[in-house]
Coordinates of C-alpha atoms and ligand atoms in Angstrom, one line a residue:
Chain D
X421 CA 0.6 0.1 -0.1
X422 CA 1.5 3.5 -1.1
X423 CA 2.4 6.0 2.2
X424 CA 1.2 8.6 0.8
X425 CA 2.4 12.4 1.7
X426 CA 0.4 15.2 0.8
X427 CA 1.8 19.0 0.8
X428 CA -0.6 21.0 2.0
X429 CA -2.1 25.2 3.3
X430 CA -4.4 27.5 2.4
X431 CA -1.6 30.0 2.4
X432 CA 0.1 30.5 -1.3
X433 CA 3.0 30.9 -2.3
X434 CA 4.9 28.9 0.8
X435 CA 6.3 25.9 -1.4
X436 CA 3.8 23.3 -2.2
X437 CA 4.6 22.8 -5.6
X438 CA 8.7 22.9 -5.1
X439 CA 8.8 20.6 -2.0
X440 CA 6.3 17.9 -3.3
X441 CA 8.8 18.2 -6.7
X442 CA 12.0 17.9 -4.9
X443 CA 10.0 15.0 -2.8
X444 CA 8.8 13.5 -5.7
X445 CA 13.1 13.0 -7.0
X446 CA 14.8 12.2 -3.9
X447 CA 12.4 9.3 -3.0
X448 CA 13.2 8.6 -7.0
X449 CA 16.6 8.8 -7.0
X450 CA 16.2 6.5 -3.8
X451 CA 15.0 3.1 -5.8
X452 CA 11.5 4.2 -4.6
X453 CA 8.3 3.4 -7.3
X454 CA 6.7 7.1 -7.1
X455 CA 3.1 8.3 -7.9
X456 CA 2.3 12.0 -8.2
X457 CA -1.0 13.4 -8.1
X458 CA -2.2 17.8 -8.3
X459 CA -4.7 18.7 -7.6
X460 CA -3.8 21.9 -8.4
X461 CA -5.3 21.3 -12.1
X462 CA -5.6 25.0 -12.8
X463 CA -2.3 26.5 -12.2
X464 CA -0.8 22.9 -13.1
X465 CA 2.9 23.3 -11.4
X466 CA 3.3 20.1 -10.7
X467 CA 1.9 18.6 -13.9
X468 CA 4.1 21.4 -16.2
X469 CA 7.0 20.2 -14.4
X470 CA 6.0 16.3 -14.8
X471 CA 5.7 17.7 -18.6
X472 CA 8.7 19.2 -18.8
X473 CA 11.5 16.6 -17.2
X474 CA 10.0 13.7 -19.1
X475 CA 10.4 16.0 -22.2
X476 CA 13.7 17.1 -21.9
X477 CA 14.6 14.2 -20.7
X478 CA 13.6 13.0 -25.0
X479 CA 15.5 15.4 -26.1
X480 CA 18.5 15.9 -24.2
X481 CA 19.0 12.1 -24.2
X482 CA 19.6 12.3 -20.2
X483 CA 17.7 9.1 -18.0
X484 CA 16.2 10.8 -15.7
X485 CA 13.7 9.0 -14.0
X486 CA 10.0 9.8 -14.0
X487 CA 7.1 9.5 -11.5
X488 CA 3.8 8.6 -12.7
X489 CA 1.2 11.3 -12.0
X490 CA -2.5 11.9 -13.2
X491 CA -3.7 16.0 -13.1
X492 CA -7.5 15.7 -10.8
X493 CA -9.5 18.9 -12.9
X494 CA -12.3 21.0 -10.5
X495 CA -15.6 19.6 -11.5
X496 CA -17.0 21.2 -13.3
X497 CA -20.6 19.9 -12.6
X498 CA -23.0 23.2 -11.2
X499 CA -24.4 21.6 -8.5
X500 CA -22.6 20.9 -5.6
X501 CA -23.4 16.9 -4.1
X502 CA -22.7 16.2 -7.9
X503 CA -19.9 18.1 -8.5
X504 CA -19.0 16.1 -5.1
X505 CA -19.2 13.0 -5.9
X506 CA -17.9 13.5 -9.8
X507 CA -14.4 14.4 -7.8
X508 CA -14.5 11.9 -5.2
X509 CA -14.6 10.1 -7.9
X510 CA -12.0 10.5 -10.5
X511 CA -9.3 11.1 -7.3
X512 CA -10.2 7.3 -5.9
X513 CA -9.5 6.4 -10.0
X514 CA -6.6 7.7 -9.3
X515 CA -5.5 6.7 -6.3
X516 CA -5.8 3.5 -7.9
X517 CA -3.8 4.0 -10.4
X518 CA -1.1 4.7 -8.6
X519 CA -1.4 1.4 -5.9
X520 CA 1.8 -0.4 -6.8
X521 CA 3.4 2.9 -6.4
X522 CA 5.7 2.4 -3.1
X523 CA 4.8 6.5 -2.1
X524 CA 2.3 9.7 -3.2
X525 CA 3.1 12.8 -4.1
X526 CA 0.4 15.0 -3.8
X527 CA 0.7 18.7 -4.5
X528 CA -2.4 20.7 -3.6
X529 CA -3.3 24.6 -4.6
X530 CA -3.1 27.6 -2.3
X531 CA -7.0 27.6 -1.8
X532 CA -10.1 25.7 0.0
X533 CA -11.9 22.8 -1.9
X534 CA -13.8 19.7 -1.8
X535 CA -11.1 18.1 -3.8
X536 CA -8.1 20.2 -1.5
X537 CA -9.5 18.6 1.6
X538 CA -10.4 15.2 0.2
X539 CA -6.7 15.0 -0.7
X540 CA -6.1 16.0 2.7
X541 CA -8.4 12.9 4.5
X542 CA -5.3 10.6 2.2
X543 CA -2.2 11.9 3.9
X544 CA 0.3 9.5 6.0
X545 CA 2.0 12.7 6.1
X546 CA 1.0 15.7 5.3
X547 CA 4.1 18.9 5.1
X548 CA 3.2 23.0 5.0
X549 CA 6.1 24.8 4.0
X550 CA 5.5 28.4 5.3
X551 CA 8.0 31.0 4.8
X552 CA 9.6 32.8 7.8
X553 CA 6.7 35.4 7.8
X554 CA 3.5 36.7 10.4
X555 CA 1.6 37.0 7.0
X556 CA 1.7 33.3 7.0
X557 CA 1.1 32.8 10.5
X558 CA -2.5 33.2 10.1
X559 CA -2.4 30.5 8.2
X560 CA -2.2 28.6 11.2
X561 CA -3.8 30.4 14.2
X562 CA -4.6 34.1 15.2
X563 CA -1.9 35.1 17.5
X564 CA -3.1 38.3 19.6
X565 CA -1.1 40.7 19.0
X566 CA 0.9 41.0 22.2
X567 CA 2.2 37.4 20.3
X568 CA 1.5 35.9 23.7
X569 CA -0.8 33.7 23.1
X570 CA -3.6 31.7 20.9
X571 CA -6.9 33.5 20.1
X572 CA -8.4 31.2 17.5
X573 CA -6.7 28.1 15.7
X574 CA -7.2 29.3 11.4
X575 CA -9.9 27.5 9.3
X576 CA -6.8 25.7 7.7
X577 CA -5.6 23.8 11.1
X578 CA -9.7 23.2 11.7
X579 CA -9.1 22.0 8.1
X580 CA -6.7 20.0 9.0
X581 CA -8.1 18.8 12.0
X582 CA -11.4 17.5 10.9
X583 CA -10.1 15.6 7.8
X584 CA -7.7 13.9 11.2
X585 CA -10.9 12.9 12.8
X586 CA -12.9 11.6 10.1
X587 CA -9.2 9.8 9.4
X588 CA -9.0 8.1 13.7
X589 CA -13.0 7.6 13.9
X590 CA -12.6 5.1 10.5
X591 CA -9.5 3.2 12.5
X592 CA -7.1 5.1 10.0
X593 CA -4.3 6.4 11.2
X594 CA -3.5 10.0 12.0
X595 CA -1.6 12.7 9.8
X596 CA 1.9 13.0 10.6
X597 CA 1.5 16.3 10.3
X598 CA 4.7 18.2 9.9
X599 CA 5.9 22.3 9.4
X600 CA 7.9 23.2 7.0
X601 CA 10.4 26.7 7.4
X602 CA 10.8 27.8 3.5
X603 CA 13.0 30.3 1.7
X604 CA 14.5 31.2 5.1
X605 CA 16.7 33.9 4.5
X606 CA 20.7 33.6 5.0
X607 CA 21.1 36.0 7.5
X608 CA 18.3 37.2 9.5
X609 CA 18.7 37.2 13.1
X610 CA 16.1 38.7 14.9
X611 CA 12.5 38.0 12.4
X612 CA 13.4 34.1 12.4
X613 CA 14.1 34.0 16.8
X614 CA 10.4 35.2 16.6
X615 CA 9.1 32.9 14.6
X616 CA 10.7 30.0 15.6
X617 CA 9.6 31.1 19.0
X618 CA 5.5 31.6 17.7
X619 CA 5.9 28.1 16.5
X620 CA 7.1 26.6 19.1
X621 CA 4.6 27.8 20.7
X622 CA 1.7 26.6 18.6
X623 CA 2.7 23.2 18.1
X624 CA 2.0 22.3 21.3
X625 CA -1.6 24.1 21.1
X626 CA -2.5 22.7 17.0
X627 CA -0.7 19.7 16.5
X628 CA 2.4 19.5 14.5
X629 CA 6.0 18.8 14.2
X630 CA 8.9 21.4 12.6
X631 CA 11.0 20.0 10.0
X632 CA 14.7 21.3 9.6
X633 CA 14.1 24.1 7.6
X634 CA 14.8 24.5 3.0
X635 CA 17.0 28.2 2.4
X636 CA 15.9 30.2 -0.3
X637 CA 18.4 29.1 -3.2
X638 CA 17.7 29.5 -6.5
X639 CA 18.6 26.3 -7.3
X640 CA 15.3 25.8 -6.4
X641 CA 13.4 27.1 -8.9
X642 CA 16.4 28.0 -11.3
X643 CA 16.1 24.5 -13.3
X644 CA 12.0 24.0 -13.6
X645 CA 11.7 24.6 -17.6
X646 CA 13.8 21.4 -17.9
X647 CA 12.3 19.7 -14.9
X648 CA 15.5 19.3 -13.0
X649 CA 16.1 19.8 -9.4
X650 CA 19.6 20.6 -7.9
X651 CA 19.0 16.4 -6.9
X652 CA 19.6 16.2 -11.1
X653 CA 22.5 18.3 -11.4
X654 CA 26.1 17.1 -10.5
X655 CA 26.7 15.9 -13.7
X656 CA 27.2 18.5 -16.2
X657 CA 23.4 21.0 -16.9
X658 CA 22.6 20.1 -20.8
X659 CA 24.0 23.2 -23.0
X660 CA 26.9 24.0 -20.8
X661 CA 29.9 22.5 -21.7
X662 CA 33.1 22.8 -19.7
X663 CA 33.9 25.9 -19.6
X664 CA 31.3 27.2 -18.7
X665 CA 30.9 24.9 -15.7
X666 CA 29.5 26.2 -12.5
X667 CA 32.6 28.0 -9.8
X668 CA 33.3 26.2 -6.8
X669 CA 30.5 28.8 -5.1
X670 CA 27.8 27.3 -7.2
X671 CA 28.0 23.7 -6.6
X672 CA 28.3 24.5 -2.6
X673 CA 24.4 25.9 -3.4
X674 CA 23.6 23.0 -5.2
X675 CA 25.8 20.6 -2.7
X676 CA 23.8 22.2 0.6
X677 CA 19.8 22.7 -1.3
X678 CA 20.8 17.8 -1.2
X679 CA 21.3 17.9 2.6
X680 CA 18.5 20.3 2.5
X681 CA 15.9 17.6 1.0
X682 CA 17.3 14.9 2.1
X683 CA 17.1 16.2 6.3
X684 CA 13.2 16.2 5.2
X685 CA 13.1 13.2 4.1
X686 CA 14.2 11.9 7.3
X687 CA 12.3 14.6 9.1
X688 CA 9.1 12.7 7.9
X689 CA 10.9 9.0 8.2
X690 CA 11.2 7.9 5.3
X691 CA 15.1 7.1 5.4
X692 CA 14.2 3.7 6.7
X693 CA 13.1 1.6 4.4
X694 CA 14.8 0.9 1.0
X695 CA 12.8 -0.2 -1.5
Chain U
X776 CA -14.5 59.4 -8.3
X777 CA -12.2 57.0 -6.0
X778 CA -9.1 55.4 -8.8
X779 CA -9.5 52.2 -8.2
X780 CA -6.2 49.7 -7.7
X781 CA -6.6 46.4 -7.2
X782 CA -3.6 43.7 -6.1
X783 CA -4.2 40.4 -8.1
X784 CA -2.7 37.1 -9.4
X785 CA -4.4 33.8 -9.4
X786 CA -0.7 31.9 -8.3
X787 CA -0.2 32.3 -4.6
X788 CA 1.8 34.0 -2.3
X789 CA 3.6 36.7 -4.7
X790 CA 2.9 39.0 -2.8
X791 CA -0.4 40.5 -3.4
X792 CA -1.7 41.5 -0.2
X793 CA 1.9 42.6 1.0
X794 CA 1.8 45.1 -1.9
X795 CA -1.1 45.9 -1.1
X796 CA -0.8 47.3 2.4
X797 CA 2.4 49.3 1.3
X798 CA 0.3 51.3 -1.9
X799 CA -2.1 51.8 0.5
X800 CA -0.3 53.1 3.4
X801 CA 1.9 54.8 1.5
X802 CA -0.7 56.8 -0.5
X803 CA -2.1 57.3 2.8
X804 CA 1.0 59.6 3.5
X805 CA 1.3 61.9 0.9
X806 CA -2.5 62.7 2.4
X807 CA -4.7 60.8 0.4
X808 CA -8.5 59.2 1.4
X809 CA -7.9 55.5 0.4
X810 CA -10.4 52.7 0.9
X811 CA -9.5 49.3 1.4
X812 CA -11.2 46.2 0.7
X813 CA -9.9 42.9 1.1
X814 CA -11.5 40.2 -1.8
X815 CA -9.6 37.2 0.4
X816 CA -11.5 37.7 3.5
X817 CA -11.2 33.8 4.4
X818 CA -7.3 34.0 4.6
X819 CA -7.9 37.8 5.8
X820 CA -4.3 38.9 5.8
X821 CA -5.0 42.7 4.6
X822 CA -7.8 42.3 7.2
X823 CA -5.2 41.6 9.3
X824 CA -3.0 44.1 8.9
X825 CA -5.7 46.8 9.2
X826 CA -7.2 45.3 12.5
X827 CA -3.1 45.4 14.1
X828 CA -2.8 48.9 13.2
X829 CA -6.0 50.4 14.5
X830 CA -4.9 48.9 17.6
X831 CA -1.6 49.4 17.5
X832 CA -2.7 53.2 17.5
X833 CA -5.1 53.0 20.0
X834 CA -2.6 51.4 22.2
X835 CA 1.1 53.4 21.4
X836 CA -1.1 56.4 21.3
X837 CA 0.8 56.6 17.8
X838 CA -1.5 58.8 15.2
X839 CA -1.3 56.5 12.3
X840 CA -3.3 57.3 9.3
X841 CA -5.6 54.4 8.5
X842 CA -7.6 52.9 6.1
X843 CA -11.4 53.0 5.5
X844 CA -11.7 48.7 5.3
X845 CA -14.3 46.5 4.3
X846 CA -13.6 42.7 3.5
X847 CA -16.2 40.8 1.7
X848 CA -16.6 37.0 2.3
X849 CA -17.5 34.6 -0.4
X850 CA -21.4 34.1 -0.7
X851 CA -22.8 30.8 1.1
X852 CA -25.6 30.4 -0.9
X853 CA -25.1 26.6 -2.3
X854 CA -26.5 27.6 -6.2
X855 CA -24.2 29.1 -8.6
X856 CA -26.8 32.4 -9.7
X857 CA -28.3 33.9 -6.1
X858 CA -24.0 33.2 -4.8
X859 CA -23.2 35.7 -7.7
X860 CA -26.4 37.8 -6.9
X861 CA -25.6 38.2 -3.7
X862 CA -21.5 39.2 -4.2
X863 CA -21.7 41.2 -6.5
X864 CA -24.5 43.4 -4.3
X865 CA -21.7 43.6 -1.5
X866 CA -19.3 44.1 -3.5
X867 CA -21.6 47.3 -4.9
X868 CA -21.8 48.1 -1.4
X869 CA -18.5 48.4 -0.7
X870 CA -18.1 50.5 -3.2
X871 CA -20.5 52.8 -2.7
X872 CA -19.1 53.1 1.0
X873 CA -15.7 54.3 0.0
X874 CA -17.1 56.8 -2.8
X875 CA -15.5 59.6 -1.1
X876 CA -12.1 58.8 -1.0
X877 CA -9.3 59.5 -3.4
X878 CA -8.0 56.3 -4.2
X879 CA -9.9 53.0 -3.3
X880 CA -6.9 50.0 -3.6
X881 CA -8.4 45.6 -3.2
X882 CA -6.4 43.2 -3.0
X883 CA -7.3 39.4 -3.7
X884 CA -6.7 35.7 -3.6
X885 CA -4.2 33.5 -5.2
X886 CA -7.3 31.5 -6.8
X887 CA -10.0 31.6 -9.5
X888 CA -13.7 33.7 -7.8
X889 CA -16.4 34.8 -9.3
X890 CA -15.4 38.0 -6.4
X891 CA -12.2 38.2 -7.4
X892 CA -12.8 38.8 -11.4
X893 CA -15.3 41.3 -10.4
X894 CA -12.9 42.7 -8.6
X895 CA -10.3 42.4 -11.3
X896 CA -13.5 44.7 -13.4
X897 CA -13.1 47.8 -11.6
X898 CA -9.3 47.8 -11.3
X899 CA -8.2 51.3 -13.5
X900 CA -4.9 49.8 -12.7
X901 CA -4.0 46.3 -11.8
X902 CA -1.1 45.6 -10.9
X903 CA 0.6 41.8 -10.3
X904 CA 3.8 40.8 -8.3
X905 CA 5.6 37.8 -9.6
X906 CA 8.7 36.4 -7.9
X907 CA 11.8 35.5 -10.7
X908 CA 10.8 32.0 -11.5
X909 CA 9.9 30.0 -14.0
X910 CA 7.1 28.6 -12.1
X911 CA 5.2 31.7 -11.7
X912 CA 5.9 32.9 -15.3
X913 CA 2.9 30.3 -16.1
X914 CA 0.8 32.6 -14.4
X915 CA 1.1 34.5 -17.6
X916 CA 1.5 31.8 -20.4
X917 CA 3.0 28.3 -20.5
X918 CA 5.8 28.8 -22.3
X919 CA 7.9 26.9 -25.3
X920 CA 10.5 24.9 -23.1
X921 CA 12.8 25.9 -25.4
X922 CA 12.0 29.4 -23.8
X923 CA 11.6 30.6 -27.3
X924 CA 8.2 31.8 -27.6
X925 CA 4.5 31.9 -26.1
X926 CA 3.1 28.5 -26.8
X927 CA -0.6 29.8 -25.3
X928 CA -1.6 32.2 -23.0
X929 CA -2.4 31.3 -19.1
X930 CA -5.8 31.2 -17.7
X931 CA -5.8 34.2 -15.5
X932 CA -4.3 36.6 -18.5
X933 CA -7.7 35.6 -20.3
X934 CA -9.2 36.2 -17.7
X935 CA -7.5 40.1 -17.5
X936 CA -8.6 40.6 -21.1
X937 CA -12.2 39.3 -20.3
X938 CA -12.8 42.0 -17.7
X939 CA -10.8 44.5 -19.8
X940 CA -12.9 43.5 -22.9
X941 CA -16.4 44.1 -21.0
X942 CA -14.8 47.6 -19.9
X943 CA -14.1 48.6 -23.3
X944 CA -17.8 47.6 -25.0
X945 CA -18.4 49.2 -21.8
X946 CA -17.4 52.6 -22.7
X947 CA -15.1 52.5 -19.8
X948 CA -11.3 52.7 -19.7
X949 CA -9.1 50.0 -21.1
X950 CA -7.1 48.3 -17.9
X951 CA -4.0 49.2 -17.1
X952 CA -2.0 46.4 -16.8
X953 CA 1.3 46.8 -14.5
X954 CA 3.6 43.5 -13.9
X955 CA 5.6 43.9 -10.7
X956 CA 8.3 42.0 -9.5
X957 CA 9.2 41.0 -6.6
X958 CA 11.4 39.3 -4.1
X959 CA 14.1 40.0 -6.0
X960 CA 17.2 38.5 -5.0
X961 CA 20.5 41.2 -4.2
X962 CA 23.1 38.9 -5.7
X963 CA 21.8 37.0 -8.7
X964 CA 22.6 36.7 -11.7
X965 CA 21.3 34.6 -14.7
X966 CA 17.9 33.6 -13.2
X967 CA 17.1 37.6 -13.2
X968 CA 18.8 38.2 -16.7
X969 CA 16.4 35.2 -18.0
X970 CA 13.5 36.6 -16.2
X971 CA 13.5 39.5 -17.4
X972 CA 13.9 38.9 -21.2
X973 CA 11.3 36.1 -20.7
X974 CA 8.7 38.8 -19.3
X975 CA 9.9 41.0 -22.3
X976 CA 8.6 39.1 -25.2
X977 CA 5.3 38.4 -22.8
X978 CA 5.0 41.9 -22.8
X979 CA 4.2 42.4 -25.6
X980 CA 1.7 39.6 -26.3
X981 CA 0.0 39.4 -23.4
X982 CA -0.4 43.4 -23.1
X983 CA 0.6 44.6 -19.9
X984 CA 3.7 47.1 -18.8
X985 CA 7.0 46.0 -15.7
X986 CA 7.1 48.3 -12.6
X987 CA 11.0 48.7 -11.2
X988 CA 10.9 46.0 -8.8
X989 CA 10.8 45.7 -5.1
X990 CA 13.6 43.8 -3.2
X991 CA 13.1 41.0 -0.5
X992 CA 13.6 42.4 2.5
X993 CA 12.8 41.5 6.3
X994 CA 11.2 45.9 6.5
X995 CA 8.6 44.4 4.4
X996 CA 7.0 41.5 6.8
X997 CA 8.5 42.4 10.5
X998 CA 5.9 44.7 11.9
X999 CA 3.2 42.8 9.8
X1000 CA 1.9 42.1 13.6
X1001 CA 1.7 45.7 14.7
X1002 CA 0.6 47.1 11.4
X1003 CA 3.5 49.0 10.5
X1004 CA 5.5 49.6 7.4
X1005 CA 9.0 50.9 6.5
X1006 CA 6.8 54.1 5.5
X1007 CA 5.9 54.3 9.3
X1008 CA 9.1 53.4 10.9
X1009 CA 11.8 56.8 10.7
X1010 CA 10.4 57.0 14.3
X1011 CA 11.2 55.0 16.7
X1012 CA 9.1 51.9 17.1
X1013 CA 7.8 51.7 20.3
X1014 CA 9.3 49.3 22.2
X1015 CA 12.8 50.1 21.7
X1016 CA 14.1 52.7 23.6
X1017 CA 17.7 54.5 21.9
X1018 CA 20.2 52.3 23.3
X1019 CA 18.4 49.4 21.2
X1020 CA 17.8 51.2 17.9
X1021 CA 18.9 49.6 14.4
X1022 CA 22.2 50.0 13.8
X1023 CA 22.7 52.0 10.8
X1024 CA 22.5 49.3 8.5
X1025 CA 19.0 48.5 9.1
X1026 CA 18.3 51.7 8.4
X1027 CA 20.1 51.7 4.9
X1028 CA 17.4 48.8 3.8
X1029 CA 14.3 50.5 5.7
X1030 CA 15.4 53.6 3.3
X1031 CA 16.3 51.6 0.2
X1032 CA 12.3 49.7 1.0
X1033 CA 10.9 53.8 0.9
X1034 CA 12.4 54.2 -2.5
X1035 CA 10.8 51.1 -3.8
X1036 CA 7.0 52.1 -2.9
X1037 CA 7.7 55.9 -4.3
X1038 CA 9.3 54.1 -7.5
X1039 CA 6.3 51.6 -7.5
X1040 CA 3.9 54.6 -6.7
X1041 CA 5.6 56.9 -9.7
X1042 CA 5.7 53.9 -11.7
X1043 CA 1.6 54.0 -12.0
X1044 CA 1.5 56.8 -12.6
X1045 CA 0.3 58.2 -9.1
X1046 CA 2.6 60.9 -8.7
X1047 CA 1.4 64.0 -10.7
X1048 CA -1.9 64.6 -8.4
X1049 CA -1.6 65.7 -5.4
X1050 CA -5.2 65.7 -2.6
Ligands
ATP241 N1 13.0 27.9 -1.1 C1 13.2 28.0 -1.6 N2 13.8 28.6 -2.2 C2 13.9 29.6 -3.7 N3 12.8 30.1 -4.0 C3 11.7 29.2 -3.6 C4 11.9 28.5 -2.5 N4 11.2 27.5 -2.7 C5 9.7 28.3 -3.5 N5 10.7 28.6 -4.1 C6 10.2 30.1 -4.7 O1 9.0 30.7 -4.1 C7 7.5 30.6 -5.2 C8 6.5 29.7 -4.4 O2 6.8 28.7 -4.3 P1 5.9 27.7 -4.9 O3 4.9 28.1 -6.2 O4 6.4 26.1 -4.7 O5 4.4 27.6 -3.9 P2 3.1 27.2 -3.6 O6 2.7 26.8 -2.8 O7 2.8 25.9 -4.4 O8 2.2 28.0 -4.5 P3 0.9 28.1 -5.2 O9 0.0 28.5 -3.8 O10 0.4 29.1 -6.1 O11 0.6 27.3 -5.1 C9 8.2 30.0 -7.0 O12 8.5 31.0 -7.4 C10 9.3 29.0 -6.3 O13 10.2 29.3 -7.3
ATP242 N1 9.3 42.1 -1.3 C1 9.1 40.8 0.0 N2 10.5 40.9 1.1 C2 10.0 39.8 2.2 N3 9.2 39.3 1.7 C3 8.1 39.7 1.2 C4 8.5 40.9 0.0 N4 6.5 40.5 -0.3 C5 6.9 39.6 0.1 N5 7.1 39.2 1.3 C6 5.7 38.1 2.4 O1 6.3 36.9 0.6 C7 5.0 35.9 1.5 C8 4.3 36.1 0.6 O2 3.6 37.6 0.3 P1 1.5 37.7 0.4 O3 1.4 36.8 1.3 O4 2.2 39.3 0.6 O5 1.7 37.7 -0.4 P2 0.1 36.8 -1.0 O6 0.1 37.5 -3.0 O7 -1.1 38.0 -1.3 O8 0.1 35.3 -1.1 P3 -1.5 34.9 -0.7 O9 -1.2 34.7 -2.4 O10 -1.6 33.8 -0.3 O11 -2.7 36.0 -0.8 C9 4.8 36.5 2.8 O12 5.6 35.5 4.0 C10 5.3 38.2 2.7 O13 5.7 38.4 4.2
MG243 MG1 1.9 25.2 -5.2
MG244 MG1 -2.5 38.0 0.5

């Protein structure tokens, strides 16, 4: 039975698709069979990455691991009950198609929808990326302005609790909810400390744990059009001869990027098993 | 008649709320009466900022300019036509309430909705923030993988065109669509050049112009809980005595942040008129 990793948050642009892409590629590099599901088919960042990767592999002749991919569009039915039945059916079909995978990585949109809630319900591990910003904290809870206490859980936290309760009532394991600080600055001190202290306070109240963070690095986005990640890069990026090879400084950021993704996999507890 | 500035994009987390906040405060500092409308009331970042600002002004005794604010919830009616009539009515009420303002700044969610489309229809100027990333370019157009040509406009570009057409057919001025590069890195070179070249290509095809960019600066987010921006900061931030005052290095980032916001207002062409 595949282990399902969902990347979700109602806050936009925190790095959901970027995280889903890097986890999927990292698991494939370890030799696992990986399925990917895009529940944000309108924007389709994950689907575009998978397409770019397949097309680049074909064009360049490079042997690249490819995930088995399914994108689920929102239903066009205007009557709510019919739309929900349509979405539930198509999502179930996708999980059935991917039943032979070791892992399934699911990307979700930065907004609330029935399809998105269904996706959260299937999460063995839920990863919620967060920027180091008070604007992002609001997706977890409303904080008292003096920042000393949680006034109320957010609508998103309530959504996760609700899906978790449904799993537990049905005798399934609870969601392992992991908050991932993303796009960490390399130098900022005070703001990071304040956010870190707030997250510690929230972790107990809201019921999540935190993973080691991921820094702001251009390598996490610059090879998107070729469907490549830092995990693919030790080899020469096609189109660059030895003379255009990166300076040592760049490869140290690549190495650090690879380590951050590996630390994330370890924090989720996925390193234990080999395929 | 108020001049309406809408900040929109279907791509999440590009800095829509951050941009709306800074434009609103900058216009208030110039002495204009400013209304703010939050069409993303579920997440409510702009509404939280306005609340935080009012509460901090009260608590600290500081005289801070405050906008006249309205948040518009999505309709709960399950039948589509009824929901749309409800949303259109409440949005019109909000514009009527703010009719005595010089400017109205509208923040929108990072997803498609009827309310969001209505908001775009009212835009005299539409500002679309964008991160310097190939993941963000997809919100404007699907690009041929070799990055040399536009394969198709995105669903969001088509949405803007559609709203623009409706305005023109009704004899109203077209939308002035401005793309704002946001969270610019301070050092990255190659990635920025590639994005910049792509945007130049897209500007003609899709029909927008670009404004000078805004850099990644912690000052754009660190005082959110007090409802303050870099534009408010030259005075001592309450709670910090002279001995804890910022080092000179921090104030140079504040000064640069203020300049970037002023450059943005100038690029929109708002500097011409005083209240
Ligand atoms: N660690 C990182 N370093 C550098 N850039 C990053 C990093 N993580 C994400 N980004 C960039 O931040 C932006 C947002 O990331 P992404 O699109 O993955 O977020 P998302 O949560 O999937 O957004 P949406 O809500 O639109 O689905 C993109 O431009 C992406 O390239
Ligand atoms: N120029 C900047 N410098 C530093 N941080 C920034 C800047 N602009 C935005 N941010 C941060 O980036 C994140 C996204 O910004 P913001 O929430 O304003 O985007 P948004 O487009 O409104 O997101 P959503 O799609 O969720 O509505 C926030 O954490 C914010 O603090
Ligand atoms: Mg995404
Ligand atoms: Mg926002």
